JSON list of C-alpha atoms in Angstrom, two decimals:
[
{"chain": "O", "resi": 1, "resn": "UNK", "atom": "CA", "xyz": [58.91, -36.63, -9.07]},
{"chain": "O", "resi": 2, "resn": "UNK", "atom": "CA", "xyz": [61.22, -33.69, -9.39]},
{"chain": "O", "resi": 3, "resn": "UNK", "atom": "CA", "xyz": [63.98, -34.61, -11.85]},
{"chain": "O", "resi": 4, "resn": "UNK", "atom": "CA", "xyz": [64.67, -32.63, -15.02]},
{"chain": "O", "resi": 5, "resn": "UNK", "atom": "CA", "xyz": [62.92, -34.07, -18.03]},
{"chain": "O", "resi": 6, "resn": "UNK", "atom": "CA", "xyz": [62.99, -33.10, -21.68]},
{"chain": "O", "resi": 7, "resn": "UNK", "atom": "CA", "xyz": [59.69, -33.66, -23.45]},
{"chain": "O", "resi": 8, "resn": "UNK", "atom": "CA", "xyz": [58.80, -33.05, -27.06]},
{"chain": "O", "resi": 9, "resn": "UNK", "atom": "CA", "xyz": [56.40, -31.33, -27.81]},
{"chain": "O", "resi": 10, "resn": "UNK", "atom": "CA", "xyz": [55.14, -28.90, -25.15]},
{"chain": "O", "resi": 11, "resn": "UNK", "atom": "CA", "xyz": [51.94, -30.86, -24.55]},
{"chain": "O", "resi": 12, "resn": "UNK", "atom": "CA", "xyz": [53.98, -33.64, -22.99]},
{"chain": "O", "resi": 13, "resn": "UNK", "atom": "CA", "xyz": [55.79, -31.13, -20.79]},
{"chain": "O", "resi": 14, "resn": "UNK", "atom": "CA", "xyz": [52.49, -29.81, -19.41]},
{"chain": "O", "resi": 15, "resn": "UNK", "atom": "CA", "xyz": [51.41, -33.35, -18.45]},
{"chain": "O", "resi": 16, "resn": "UNK", "atom": "CA", "xyz": [54.71, -33.89, -16.64]},
{"chain": "O", "resi": 17, "resn": "UNK", "atom": "CA", "xyz": [54.43, -30.58, -14.77]},
{"chain": "O", "resi": 18, "resn": "UNK", "atom": "CA", "xyz": [50.85, -31.43, -13.79]},
{"chain": "O", "resi": 19, "resn": "UNK", "atom": "CA", "xyz": [52.17, -34.74, -12.39]},
{"chain": "O", "resi": 20, "resn": "UNK", "atom": "CA", "xyz": [54.66, -32.88, -10.19]},
{"chain": "O", "resi": 21, "resn": "UNK", "atom": "CA", "xyz": [57.85, -33.02, -12.22]},
{"chain": "O", "resi": 22, "resn": "UNK", "atom": "CA", "xyz": [60.01, -29.92, -12.01]},
{"chain": "O", "resi": 23, "resn": "UNK", "atom": "CA", "xyz": [62.62, -28.48, -14.37]},
{"chain": "O", "resi": 24, "resn": "UNK", "atom": "CA", "xyz": [60.71, -29.75, -17.41]},
{"chain": "O", "resi": 25, "resn": "UNK", "atom": "CA", "xyz": [62.11, -28.49, -20.70]},
{"chain": "O", "resi": 26, "resn": "UNK", "atom": "CA", "xyz": [60.64, -28.82, -24.21]},
{"chain": "O", "resi": 27, "resn": "UNK", "atom": "CA", "xyz": [62.84, -29.01, -27.27]},
{"chain": "O", "resi": 28, "resn": "UNK", "atom": "CA", "xyz": [63.43, -30.78, -30.54]},
{"chain": "O", "resi": 29, "resn": "UNK", "atom": "CA", "xyz": [65.06, -34.21, -30.78]},
{"chain": "O", "resi": 30, "resn": "UNK", "atom": "CA", "xyz": [68.16, -33.85, -32.96]},
{"chain": "O", "resi": 31, "resn": "UNK", "atom": "CA", "xyz": [69.00, -37.54, -33.39]},
{"chain": "O", "resi": 32, "resn": "UNK", "atom": "CA", "xyz": [67.26, -40.06, -35.64]},
{"chain": "O", "resi": 33, "resn": "UNK", "atom": "CA", "xyz": [63.54, -40.23, -34.90]},
{"chain": "O", "resi": 34, "resn": "UNK", "atom": "CA", "xyz": [62.56, -43.40, -33.07]},
{"chain": "O", "resi": 35, "resn": "UNK", "atom": "CA", "xyz": [59.85, -45.62, -34.61]},
{"chain": "O", "resi": 36, "resn": "UNK", "atom": "CA", "xyz": [57.80, -45.24, -31.41]},
{"chain": "O", "resi": 37, "resn": "UNK", "atom": "CA", "xyz": [57.78, -42.86, -28.46]},
{"chain": "O", "resi": 38, "resn": "UNK", "atom": "CA", "xyz": [60.42, -43.74, -25.88]},
{"chain": "O", "resi": 39, "resn": "UNK", "atom": "CA", "xyz": [61.75, -42.52, -22.54]},
{"chain": "O", "resi": 40, "resn": "UNK", "atom": "CA", "xyz": [65.54, -42.61, -22.44]},
{"chain": "O", "resi": 41, "resn": "UNK", "atom": "CA", "xyz": [67.70, -42.34, -19.34]},
{"chain": "O", "resi": 42, "resn": "UNK", "atom": "CA", "xyz": [71.49, -42.00, -19.04]},
{"chain": "O", "resi": 43, "resn": "UNK", "atom": "CA", "xyz": [72.12, -43.29, -15.51]},
{"chain": "O", "resi": 44, "resn": "UNK", "atom": "CA", "xyz": [70.78, -46.60, -14.18]},
{"chain": "O", "resi": 45, "resn": "UNK", "atom": "CA", "xyz": [69.88, -44.69, -10.99]},
{"chain": "O", "resi": 46, "resn": "UNK", "atom": "CA", "xyz": [67.29, -42.76, -13.06]},
{"chain": "O", "resi": 47, "resn": "UNK", "atom": "CA", "xyz": [65.39, -45.87, -14.20]},
{"chain": "O", "resi": 48, "resn": "UNK", "atom": "CA", "xyz": [62.60, -45.27, -11.66]},
{"chain": "O", "resi": 49, "resn": "UNK", "atom": "CA", "xyz": [62.15, -41.67, -12.76]},
{"chain": "O", "resi": 50, "resn": "UNK", "atom": "CA", "xyz": [62.16, -42.75, -16.41]},
{"chain": "O", "resi": 51, "resn": "UNK", "atom": "CA", "xyz": [59.43, -45.30, -15.63]},
{"chain": "O", "resi": 52, "resn": "UNK", "atom": "CA", "xyz": [57.35, -42.60, -13.89]},
{"chain": "O", "resi": 53, "resn": "UNK", "atom": "CA", "xyz": [57.74, -40.30, -16.91]},
{"chain": "O", "resi": 54, "resn": "UNK", "atom": "CA", "xyz": [56.72, -43.13, -19.25]},
{"chain": "O", "resi": 55, "resn": "UNK", "atom": "CA", "xyz": [53.66, -43.95, -17.15]},
{"chain": "O", "resi": 56, "resn": "UNK", "atom": "CA", "xyz": [52.65, -40.28, -16.97]},
{"chain": "O", "resi": 57, "resn": "UNK", "atom": "CA", "xyz": [52.90, -39.88, -20.75]},
{"chain": "O", "resi": 58, "resn": "UNK", "atom": "CA", "xyz": [51.50, -43.33, -21.65]},
{"chain": "O", "resi": 59, "resn": "UNK", "atom": "CA", "xyz": [54.75, -44.49, -23.26]},
{"chain": "O", "resi": 60, "resn": "UNK", "atom": "CA", "xyz": [55.56, -48.21, -23.23]},
{"chain": "O", "resi": 61, "resn": "UNK", "atom": "CA", "xyz": [59.28, -48.09, -24.06]},
{"chain": "O", "resi": 62, "resn": "UNK", "atom": "CA", "xyz": [61.91, -47.15, -21.44]},
{"chain": "O", "resi": 63, "resn": "UNK", "atom": "CA", "xyz": [65.57, -47.60, -22.41]},
{"chain": "O", "resi": 64, "resn": "UNK", "atom": "CA", "xyz": [69.05, -46.91, -21.01]},
{"chain": "O", "resi": 65, "resn": "UNK", "atom": "CA", "xyz": [70.88, -44.69, -23.51]},
{"chain": "O", "resi": 66, "resn": "UNK", "atom": "CA", "xyz": [74.18, -42.83, -23.85]},
{"chain": "O", "resi": 67, "resn": "UNK", "atom": "CA", "xyz": [72.47, -40.39, -26.25]},
{"chain": "O", "resi": 68, "resn": "UNK", "atom": "CA", "xyz": [70.90, -38.33, -23.43]},
{"chain": "O", "resi": 69, "resn": "UNK", "atom": "CA", "xyz": [71.73, -36.58, -20.19]},
{"chain": "O", "resi": 70, "resn": "UNK", "atom": "CA", "xyz": [69.25, -37.30, -17.41]},
{"chain": "O", "resi": 71, "resn": "UNK", "atom": "CA", "xyz": [65.80, -38.47, -18.47]},
{"chain": "O", "resi": 72, "resn": "UNK", "atom": "CA", "xyz": [64.44, -37.63, -21.93]},
{"chain": "O", "resi": 73, "resn": "UNK", "atom": "CA", "xyz": [61.03, -38.42, -23.41]},
{"chain": "O", "resi": 74, "resn": "UNK", "atom": "CA", "xyz": [61.14, -38.58, -27.20]},
{"chain": "O", "resi": 75, "resn": "UNK", "atom": "CA", "xyz": [57.62, -38.33, -28.57]},
{"chain": "O", "resi": 76, "resn": "UNK", "atom": "CA", "xyz": [57.15, -39.96, -31.96]},
{"chain": "O", "resi": 77, "resn": "UNK", "atom": "CA", "xyz": [54.19, -39.99, -34.35]},
{"chain": "O", "resi": 78, "resn": "UNK", "atom": "CA", "xyz": [52.45, -42.62, -32.19]},
{"chain": "O", "resi": 79, "resn": "UNK", "atom": "CA", "xyz": [52.19, -40.23, -29.22]},
{"chain": "O", "resi": 80, "resn": "UNK", "atom": "CA", "xyz": [48.59, -39.22, -28.44]},
{"chain": "O", "resi": 81, "resn": "UNK", "atom": "CA", "xyz": [48.26, -36.33, -25.99]},
{"chain": "O", "resi": 82, "resn": "UNK", "atom": "CA", "xyz": [45.36, -36.63, -23.59]}
]
């Protein structure tokens, strides 16, 4: 853990921080809302981190995307905080 991650909303950010991720930022997703929560990553080298974020947040979808910098968790209506 340790890479910057954007999580929406703040509840997701707290779970990531508790799991040891650093530089976690909460914000609003400005693109079209996905039909389901997804973890996006910009660089193939970040796939492992994206998978860790997805596992921490209970998100099934992990996708390579040019729409983000780094690793971004987009939490949709299906997201259930623990």
